[in-house]
Amino acid sequence: MTVEPFRAISVSRLAHQLKAEGRSIIHMEFGQPSTGAPAAAIARAHQVLDQDAMGYWESPDLRARIARLYDDRYGVAVDPERIVLTNGASPALVLALTTRFRPGDRIALARPGYVAYRNTLRALHLEPVEIACGPETRFQLTAVQLAALDPAPAGVIIASPANPTGTIIPAEELAAIAQVCRDRGVAIVSDEIYHGLSYVGPTSSMLQFAPDATIINSFSKYWSMAGWRLGWLVAPQDRIAAARAHIGNLFLTPPSLSQHAGLVAMDATDELEGHVRTYARNRDLMLQALPAMGLRKIAPPDGAFYIWADIGHLTDDSLAFCEQLLRDTGVATAPGVDFDPVEGRRFIRFSFAVSTAEVEEALARLTPWFEARTT
């Protein structure tokens, strides 16, 4: 099956080319924190490098610490044996799909949604069943929409907070989705990579409503360790052996150094919550400035660090729009067509996971550019 490119990468490539030519570039095209790993995690990595030759390894201490996270955050008991450490969330997604589904299975997901869901499904010969989700459902799929699918899909991918919109599914809706899935025999894969990044209160885990759900998470977002390539899968009890067989053949283990650092990072709460406060300030600045630019139709950014903005009054080619915006202002953004192949041509995504100073500078550049086109 055809796997479409991740078009934001071409925008980023252009951004780096312009930077090499001496241009000042602000990177708002990718969903990665501009901060580094917590200081204590970096210090631990230096220590390990001096003391340990390392090798293929899965840290039992890290798995136990992740299990404790579920108890602390959600009041859910998770056996550490269910936790499989991975090279980030992307291999966790592959494991989730290959251990629960067979080629040809139909998997439901929201549109707009993370580009790699659709493309990974296709690469694995699974059929994406995209559910159009707009302002009326806060750009999230609902239990009613899942119940209406005929025939029922084999599985569903849930993302809350979501990429590209940042919207969060309320606890009562997660419970309703879980009930529909139980009634119809639909397996749940829940991507919880943006948990910890919420501006509207605590975020619920699907494990609170569906103990047999498959959970994906990563150190890339909240823990600010994207380059360390460390994530995990919480596998249902009856899929643990399959998950371990698949990872052993496909990916081996995540980097040993990252596991040592990740264990320490999990207790760097003060530093990490400081990052969240920075994102909250950046979010507020964006929400205050965008309407004055004519960008009044945006998804509610409940969590993560994204703003999904309708630019349909300006273009029906979001990729060309992002490229021109970058050339004119030096601000790199993500074209909506990555996340929604139908409606995304009239949307763009901003990432505000940069410094507050960069957000302020970006807004100073963007405001006259958009105002000139709106008027």
Short mmCIF file of C-alpha atoms in Angstrom, two decimals:
data_model
loop_
_atom_site.label_atom_id
_atom_site.label_comp_id
_atom_site.label_asym_id
_atom_site.label_seq_id
_atom_site.Cartn_x
_atom_site.Cartn_y
_atom_site.Cartn_z
CA MET A 1 0.00 0.00 0.00
CA THR A 2 1.07 3.58 -0.64
CA VAL A 3 2.49 5.43 2.37
CA GLU A 4 2.20 9.18 1.96
CA PRO A 5 5.12 11.43 2.97
CA PHE A 6 5.14 13.49 6.15
CA ARG A 7 4.97 16.87 4.44
CA ALA A 8 6.02 18.87 7.50
CA ILE A 9 9.45 17.33 6.96
CA SER A 10 9.75 19.10 3.60
CA VAL A 11 8.82 22.38 5.33
CA SER A 12 11.47 21.70 7.95
CA ARG A 13 14.04 20.90 5.27
CA LEU A 14 13.32 24.26 3.64
CA ALA A 15 13.61 25.94 7.04
CA HIS A 16 17.05 24.46 7.60
CA GLN A 17 18.12 25.47 4.09
CA LEU A 18 17.06 29.06 4.76
CA LYS A 19 18.86 28.99 8.10
CA ALA A 20 22.05 27.84 6.37
CA GLU A 21 21.67 30.86 4.09
CA GLY A 22 21.70 33.13 7.13
CA ARG A 23 17.96 33.55 7.74
CA SER A 24 16.51 33.70 11.26
CA ILE A 25 14.14 30.74 11.59
CA ILE A 26 11.60 29.91 14.30
CA HIS A 27 10.67 26.23 14.29
CA MET A 28 6.97 25.74 14.98
CA GLU A 29 6.54 22.89 12.50
CA PHE A 30 7.35 19.89 14.72
CA GLY A 31 5.84 18.75 17.99
CA GLN A 32 9.00 18.54 20.03
CA PRO A 33 10.03 20.54 23.09
CA SER A 34 12.81 23.06 22.56
CA THR A 35 14.03 22.28 26.08
CA GLY A 36 16.43 19.42 26.72
CA ALA A 37 16.17 16.48 29.07
CA PRO A 38 15.97 17.30 32.79
CA ALA A 39 19.32 18.30 34.29
CA ALA A 40 19.40 15.33 36.65
CA ALA A 41 18.80 12.94 33.76
CA ILE A 42 21.70 14.43 31.80
CA ALA A 43 23.95 14.19 34.85
CA ARG A 44 23.00 10.53 35.24
CA ALA A 45 23.81 9.90 31.57
CA HIS A 46 27.29 11.37 32.01
CA GLN A 47 27.84 9.13 35.01
CA VAL A 48 26.68 6.01 33.16
CA LEU A 49 28.87 6.76 30.16
CA ASP A 50 31.91 6.74 32.41
CA GLN A 51 30.97 3.54 34.22
CA ASP A 52 28.99 1.21 31.99
CA ALA A 53 29.81 -0.29 28.56
CA MET A 54 26.06 -0.93 28.13
CA GLY A 55 24.38 -3.26 25.66
CA TYR A 56 20.97 -4.72 24.84
CA TRP A 57 18.91 -4.26 27.99
CA GLU A 58 15.45 -3.52 29.33
CA SER A 59 15.52 -1.83 32.72
CA PRO A 60 13.31 -3.56 35.31
CA ASP A 61 13.60 -0.47 37.52
CA LEU A 62 12.25 1.75 34.76
CA ARG A 63 9.34 -0.59 34.08
CA ALA A 64 8.50 -0.61 37.77
CA ARG A 65 8.69 3.20 37.91
CA ILE A 66 6.37 3.53 34.91
CA ALA A 67 3.93 1.14 36.59
CA ARG A 68 3.97 3.42 39.65
CA LEU A 69 3.16 6.37 37.38
CA TYR A 70 -0.17 4.77 36.51
CA ASP A 71 -1.00 4.32 40.17
CA ASP A 72 0.05 7.88 41.04
CA ARG A 73 -1.67 9.62 38.12
CA TYR A 74 -4.75 7.51 37.54
CA GLY A 75 -5.19 5.16 40.48
CA VAL A 76 -4.70 2.18 38.14
CA ALA A 77 -2.61 -0.86 39.08
CA VAL A 78 -0.42 -2.02 36.18
CA ASP A 79 1.78 -5.09 36.42
CA PRO A 80 5.31 -4.07 35.31
CA GLU A 81 5.35 -7.23 33.18
CA ARG A 82 2.77 -5.57 30.92
CA ILE A 83 5.19 -2.72 30.16
CA VAL A 84 7.44 -3.10 27.11
CA LEU A 85 10.11 -0.43 26.68
CA THR A 86 10.51 0.84 23.11
CA ASN A 87 12.57 3.20 20.94
CA GLY A 88 9.98 5.96 21.31
CA ALA A 89 6.24 5.88 20.62
CA SER A 90 6.56 5.01 16.92
CA PRO A 91 7.77 1.42 17.50
CA ALA A 92 5.17 1.16 20.28
CA LEU A 93 2.50 1.94 17.69
CA VAL A 94 3.89 -0.75 15.39
CA LEU A 95 3.87 -3.25 18.25
CA ALA A 96 0.34 -2.30 19.25
CA LEU A 97 -0.96 -2.83 15.73
CA THR A 98 0.98 -5.99 14.84
CA THR A 99 0.11 -7.78 18.09
CA ARG A 100 -3.63 -7.03 18.05
CA PHE A 101 -4.67 -7.04 14.40
CA ARG A 102 -4.34 -9.02 11.17
CA PRO A 103 -3.70 -7.66 7.67
CA GLY A 104 -6.97 -6.41 6.21
CA ASP A 105 -8.50 -5.45 9.56
CA ARG A 106 -10.35 -2.13 9.64
CA ILE A 107 -9.14 0.36 12.26
CA ALA A 108 -11.15 3.49 13.10
CA LEU A 109 -9.47 6.80 13.89
CA ALA A 110 -10.32 10.48 14.00
CA ARG A 111 -9.69 12.81 11.08
CA PRO A 112 -7.79 15.11 11.67
CA GLY A 113 -5.25 12.93 13.39
CA TYR A 114 -1.55 12.22 13.62
CA VAL A 115 -0.21 11.50 10.15
CA ALA A 116 1.66 8.35 11.19
CA TYR A 117 -1.52 6.58 12.36
CA ARG A 118 -2.91 6.46 8.83
CA ASN A 119 0.41 5.75 7.17
CA THR A 120 1.53 3.07 9.65
CA LEU A 121 -1.81 1.32 9.28
CA ARG A 122 -1.37 1.25 5.52
CA ALA A 123 2.25 0.10 5.74
CA LEU A 124 1.07 -2.83 7.87
CA HIS A 125 -1.73 -3.65 5.40
CA LEU A 126 -4.46 -2.53 7.76
CA GLU A 127 -7.35 -0.38 6.54
CA PRO A 128 -7.78 3.07 8.10
CA VAL A 129 -11.42 4.02 8.68
CA GLU A 130 -11.19 7.76 9.17
CA ILE A 131 -14.07 9.45 10.98
CA ALA A 132 -14.52 13.11 10.06
CA CYS A 133 -14.40 15.11 13.31
CA GLY A 134 -15.04 18.83 13.27
CA PRO A 135 -15.96 21.61 15.69
CA GLU A 136 -19.24 19.90 16.61
CA THR A 137 -17.29 17.08 18.34
CA ARG A 138 -14.31 19.23 19.28
CA PHE A 139 -12.31 17.44 16.58
CA GLN A 140 -12.48 14.15 18.52
CA LEU A 141 -14.29 10.95 17.67
CA THR A 142 -17.22 10.00 19.90
CA ALA A 143 -18.91 6.88 21.18
CA VAL A 144 -21.93 7.69 18.99
CA GLN A 145 -19.77 7.79 15.87
CA LEU A 146 -18.11 4.49 16.78
CA ALA A 147 -21.46 2.86 17.47
CA ALA A 148 -22.72 3.97 14.05
CA LEU A 149 -19.94 2.28 12.07
CA ASP A 150 -21.30 -0.70 10.14
CA PRO A 151 -19.68 -3.13 10.22
CA ALA A 152 -17.85 -2.60 13.48
CA PRO A 153 -14.11 -2.05 13.00
CA ALA A 154 -11.60 -4.47 14.48
CA GLY A 155 -10.00 -1.65 16.43
CA VAL A 156 -9.89 2.05 17.16
CA ILE A 157 -7.02 4.45 17.83
CA ILE A 158 -7.79 7.05 20.50
CA ALA A 159 -5.58 10.09 21.11
CA SER A 160 -6.21 12.43 24.04
CA PRO A 161 -4.70 15.04 24.10
CA ALA A 162 -4.70 14.82 20.32
CA ASN A 163 -2.28 15.79 17.61
CA PRO A 164 -2.82 18.14 15.73
CA THR A 165 -5.64 19.74 17.72
CA GLY A 166 -4.63 19.45 21.38
CA THR A 167 -8.21 18.51 22.29
CA ILE A 168 -8.90 16.21 25.25
CA ILE A 169 -11.68 13.62 25.44
CA PRO A 170 -13.60 14.05 28.74
CA ALA A 171 -13.65 11.12 31.15
CA GLU A 172 -17.34 10.42 30.61
CA GLU A 173 -16.83 10.20 26.83
CA LEU A 174 -13.85 7.87 27.27
CA ALA A 175 -16.07 5.67 29.43
CA ALA A 176 -18.76 5.69 26.74
CA ILE A 177 -16.22 4.81 24.04
CA ALA A 178 -14.93 1.95 26.17
CA GLN A 179 -18.47 0.62 26.60
CA VAL A 180 -19.20 0.73 22.86
CA CYS A 181 -15.93 -1.10 22.22
CA ARG A 182 -16.81 -3.80 24.77
CA ASP A 183 -20.27 -4.23 23.28
CA ARG A 184 -18.99 -4.46 19.70
CA GLY A 185 -15.70 -6.32 20.24
CA VAL A 186 -13.52 -3.40 19.17
CA ALA A 187 -9.91 -3.42 20.45
CA ILE A 188 -8.67 -0.06 21.78
CA VAL A 189 -5.24 1.45 21.14
CA SER A 190 -4.84 4.63 23.20
CA ASP A 191 -2.01 7.04 22.40
CA GLU A 192 -1.31 8.94 25.62
CA ILE A 193 1.98 10.53 24.60
CA TYR A 194 0.81 14.04 25.56
CA HIS A 195 -0.35 13.14 29.06
CA GLY A 196 1.06 15.56 31.59
CA LEU A 197 0.52 18.44 29.16
CA SER A 198 -2.97 19.68 30.03
CA TYR A 199 -4.28 23.21 30.61
CA VAL A 200 -7.82 22.22 31.65
CA GLY A 201 -7.21 19.80 34.52
CA PRO A 202 -6.19 16.13 34.81
CA THR A 203 -6.33 13.86 31.78
CA SER A 204 -7.82 10.38 32.12
CA SER A 205 -6.14 7.21 30.88
CA MET A 206 -8.16 4.73 28.87
CA LEU A 207 -6.94 2.09 31.34
CA GLN A 208 -9.39 3.58 33.86
CA PHE A 209 -12.28 2.46 31.64
CA ALA A 210 -10.85 -0.38 29.54
CA PRO A 211 -8.26 -2.45 31.46
CA ASP A 212 -7.54 -4.49 28.32
CA ALA A 213 -6.68 -1.45 26.19
CA THR A 214 -3.24 -1.16 24.61
CA ILE A 215 -1.50 2.04 25.74
CA ILE A 216 1.26 3.96 23.96
CA ASN A 217 3.42 6.58 25.68
CA SER A 218 6.85 8.16 25.38
CA PHE A 219 9.45 10.31 27.06
CA SER A 220 9.50 12.64 24.04
CA LYS A 221 6.88 15.20 25.09
CA TYR A 222 6.29 15.74 28.83
CA TRP A 223 9.79 14.55 29.76
CA SER A 224 11.37 16.60 26.95
CA MET A 225 13.51 13.70 25.69
CA ALA A 226 12.53 13.39 22.01
CA GLY A 227 16.10 12.75 20.83
CA TRP A 228 16.66 10.00 23.38
CA ARG A 229 14.19 7.68 21.61
CA LEU A 230 12.53 6.12 24.61
CA GLY A 231 8.91 5.09 25.00
CA TRP A 232 6.73 2.25 26.15
CA LEU A 233 3.76 0.04 25.45
CA VAL A 234 1.32 -1.24 28.06
CA ALA A 235 0.18 -4.54 26.55
CA PRO A 236 -2.95 -6.45 27.52
CA GLN A 237 -2.18 -9.56 29.54
CA ASP A 238 -2.86 -11.90 26.62
CA ARG A 239 -0.59 -9.92 24.25
CA ILE A 240 2.56 -9.62 26.38
CA ALA A 241 4.32 -12.63 24.86
CA ALA A 242 3.52 -11.47 21.32
CA ALA A 243 4.70 -7.92 22.05
CA ARG A 244 7.99 -9.21 23.42
CA ALA A 245 8.47 -11.55 20.45
CA HIS A 246 7.84 -8.73 18.01
CA ILE A 247 10.10 -6.18 19.69
CA GLY A 248 12.89 -8.71 20.04
CA ASN A 249 12.88 -9.30 16.29
CA LEU A 250 11.99 -5.86 14.99
CA PHE A 251 13.64 -3.42 17.39
CA LEU A 252 15.62 -5.27 20.10
CA THR A 253 15.72 -2.78 23.00
CA PRO A 254 15.75 1.00 23.41
CA PRO A 255 19.14 2.63 24.11
CA SER A 256 20.51 1.64 27.51
CA LEU A 257 21.73 5.18 28.13
CA SER A 258 18.23 6.55 27.55
CA GLN A 259 16.74 4.10 30.03
CA HIS A 260 19.15 5.17 32.77
CA ALA A 261 18.38 8.82 32.07
CA GLY A 262 14.64 8.24 31.75
CA LEU A 263 14.42 6.66 35.18
CA VAL A 264 15.89 9.79 36.74
CA ALA A 265 13.80 12.09 34.54
CA MET A 266 10.59 10.65 35.95
CA ASP A 267 11.31 12.30 39.30
CA ALA A 268 12.34 15.71 37.91
CA THR A 269 8.84 17.01 38.56
CA ASP A 270 9.67 20.62 39.44
CA GLU A 271 11.68 21.17 36.28
CA LEU A 272 9.12 19.43 34.07
CA GLU A 273 6.18 21.35 35.51
CA GLY A 274 8.15 24.50 34.78
CA HIS A 275 8.08 23.48 31.11
CA VAL A 276 4.31 23.06 31.30
CA ARG A 277 3.97 26.56 32.74
CA THR A 278 6.02 27.87 29.81
CA TYR A 279 3.75 26.10 27.33
CA ALA A 280 0.73 27.54 29.13
CA ARG A 281 2.14 31.06 28.73
CA ASN A 282 2.88 30.41 25.08
CA ARG A 283 -0.63 29.08 24.56
CA ASP A 284 -2.15 32.19 26.12
CA LEU A 285 -0.06 34.46 23.90
CA MET A 286 -1.13 32.55 20.78
CA LEU A 287 -4.81 32.55 21.74
CA GLN A 288 -4.70 36.28 22.35
CA ALA A 289 -2.91 37.12 19.08
CA LEU A 290 -4.40 34.77 16.48
CA PRO A 291 -7.93 36.21 16.29
CA ALA A 292 -6.52 39.66 15.51
CA MET A 293 -4.72 38.07 12.55
CA GLY A 294 -8.01 36.73 11.24
CA LEU A 295 -7.43 33.19 12.57
CA ARG A 296 -10.63 32.89 14.60
CA LYS A 297 -11.55 29.28 13.87
CA ILE A 298 -9.21 27.11 15.94
CA ALA A 299 -9.60 23.83 17.79
CA PRO A 300 -9.69 24.12 21.60
CA PRO A 301 -6.05 23.50 22.63
CA ASP A 302 -6.85 21.70 25.90
CA GLY A 303 -3.46 20.00 26.06
CA ALA A 304 -0.30 19.07 24.12
CA PHE A 305 1.33 22.14 22.53
CA TYR A 306 -0.51 22.70 19.27
CA ILE A 307 -2.97 25.10 17.70
CA TRP A 308 -4.98 23.82 14.73
CA ALA A 309 -6.11 26.86 12.78
CA ASP A 310 -8.52 27.21 9.85
CA ILE A 311 -6.95 29.24 7.01
CA GLY A 312 -9.67 28.42 4.48
CA HIS A 313 -10.33 32.12 3.91
CA LEU A 314 -6.76 32.45 2.63
CA THR A 315 -5.91 29.23 0.77
CA ASP A 316 -6.92 25.73 -0.23
CA ASP A 317 -3.29 24.56 -0.45
CA SER A 318 -1.86 24.41 3.06
CA LEU A 319 1.53 23.04 1.95
CA ALA A 320 2.19 25.89 -0.49
CA PHE A 321 0.85 28.30 2.13
CA CYS A 322 3.28 27.05 4.79
CA GLU A 323 6.19 27.26 2.38
CA GLN A 324 5.35 30.83 1.43
CA LEU A 325 4.79 31.79 5.06
CA LEU A 326 8.21 30.38 5.91
CA ARG A 327 9.98 32.19 3.07
CA ASP A 328 8.33 35.50 3.95
CA THR A 329 8.55 35.43 7.77
CA GLY A 330 11.05 32.75 8.79
CA VAL A 331 8.33 30.98 10.83
CA ALA A 332 7.99 27.26 10.04
CA THR A 333 4.56 25.66 10.51
CA ALA A 334 2.99 22.31 9.63
CA PRO A 335 0.57 21.96 6.68
CA GLY A 336 -2.83 20.61 7.66
CA VAL A 337 -2.95 18.17 4.76
CA ASP A 338 -0.58 15.92 6.73
CA PHE A 339 -3.21 15.39 9.40
CA ASP A 340 -6.36 15.51 7.31
CA PRO A 341 -6.13 14.53 3.62
CA VAL A 342 -9.68 15.80 2.98
CA GLU A 343 -10.11 19.09 4.87
CA GLY A 344 -6.48 19.70 5.83
CA ARG A 345 -5.71 21.74 2.74
CA ARG A 346 -7.32 24.67 4.57
CA PHE A 347 -5.66 24.20 7.98
CA ILE A 348 -2.23 24.69 9.47
CA ARG A 349 -0.77 23.57 12.78
CA PHE A 350 1.37 25.73 15.04
CA SER A 351 3.54 24.12 17.71
CA PHE A 352 4.15 26.35 20.72
CA ALA A 353 6.70 24.00 22.32
CA VAL A 354 9.37 26.66 21.86
CA SER A 355 10.56 29.37 24.23
CA THR A 356 8.25 32.24 25.13
CA ALA A 357 10.70 34.66 23.52
CA GLU A 358 10.42 32.70 20.26
CA VAL A 359 6.62 32.76 20.44
CA GLU A 360 6.68 36.51 20.96
CA GLU A 361 9.04 37.00 18.01
CA ALA A 362 6.98 34.65 15.83
CA LEU A 363 3.82 36.61 16.58
CA ALA A 364 5.58 39.87 15.78
CA ARG A 365 6.47 38.48 12.35
CA LEU A 366 3.16 36.73 11.69
CA THR A 367 0.82 39.55 12.67
CA PRO A 368 1.57 41.98 9.79
CA TRP A 369 1.84 39.10 7.30
CA PHE A 370 -1.63 37.75 8.13
CA GLU A 371 -3.18 41.18 8.53
CA ALA A 372 -2.05 42.14 5.03
CA ARG A 373 -3.80 39.08 3.59
CA THR A 374 -6.93 39.32 5.73
CA THR A 375 -7.61 42.93 4.76
#
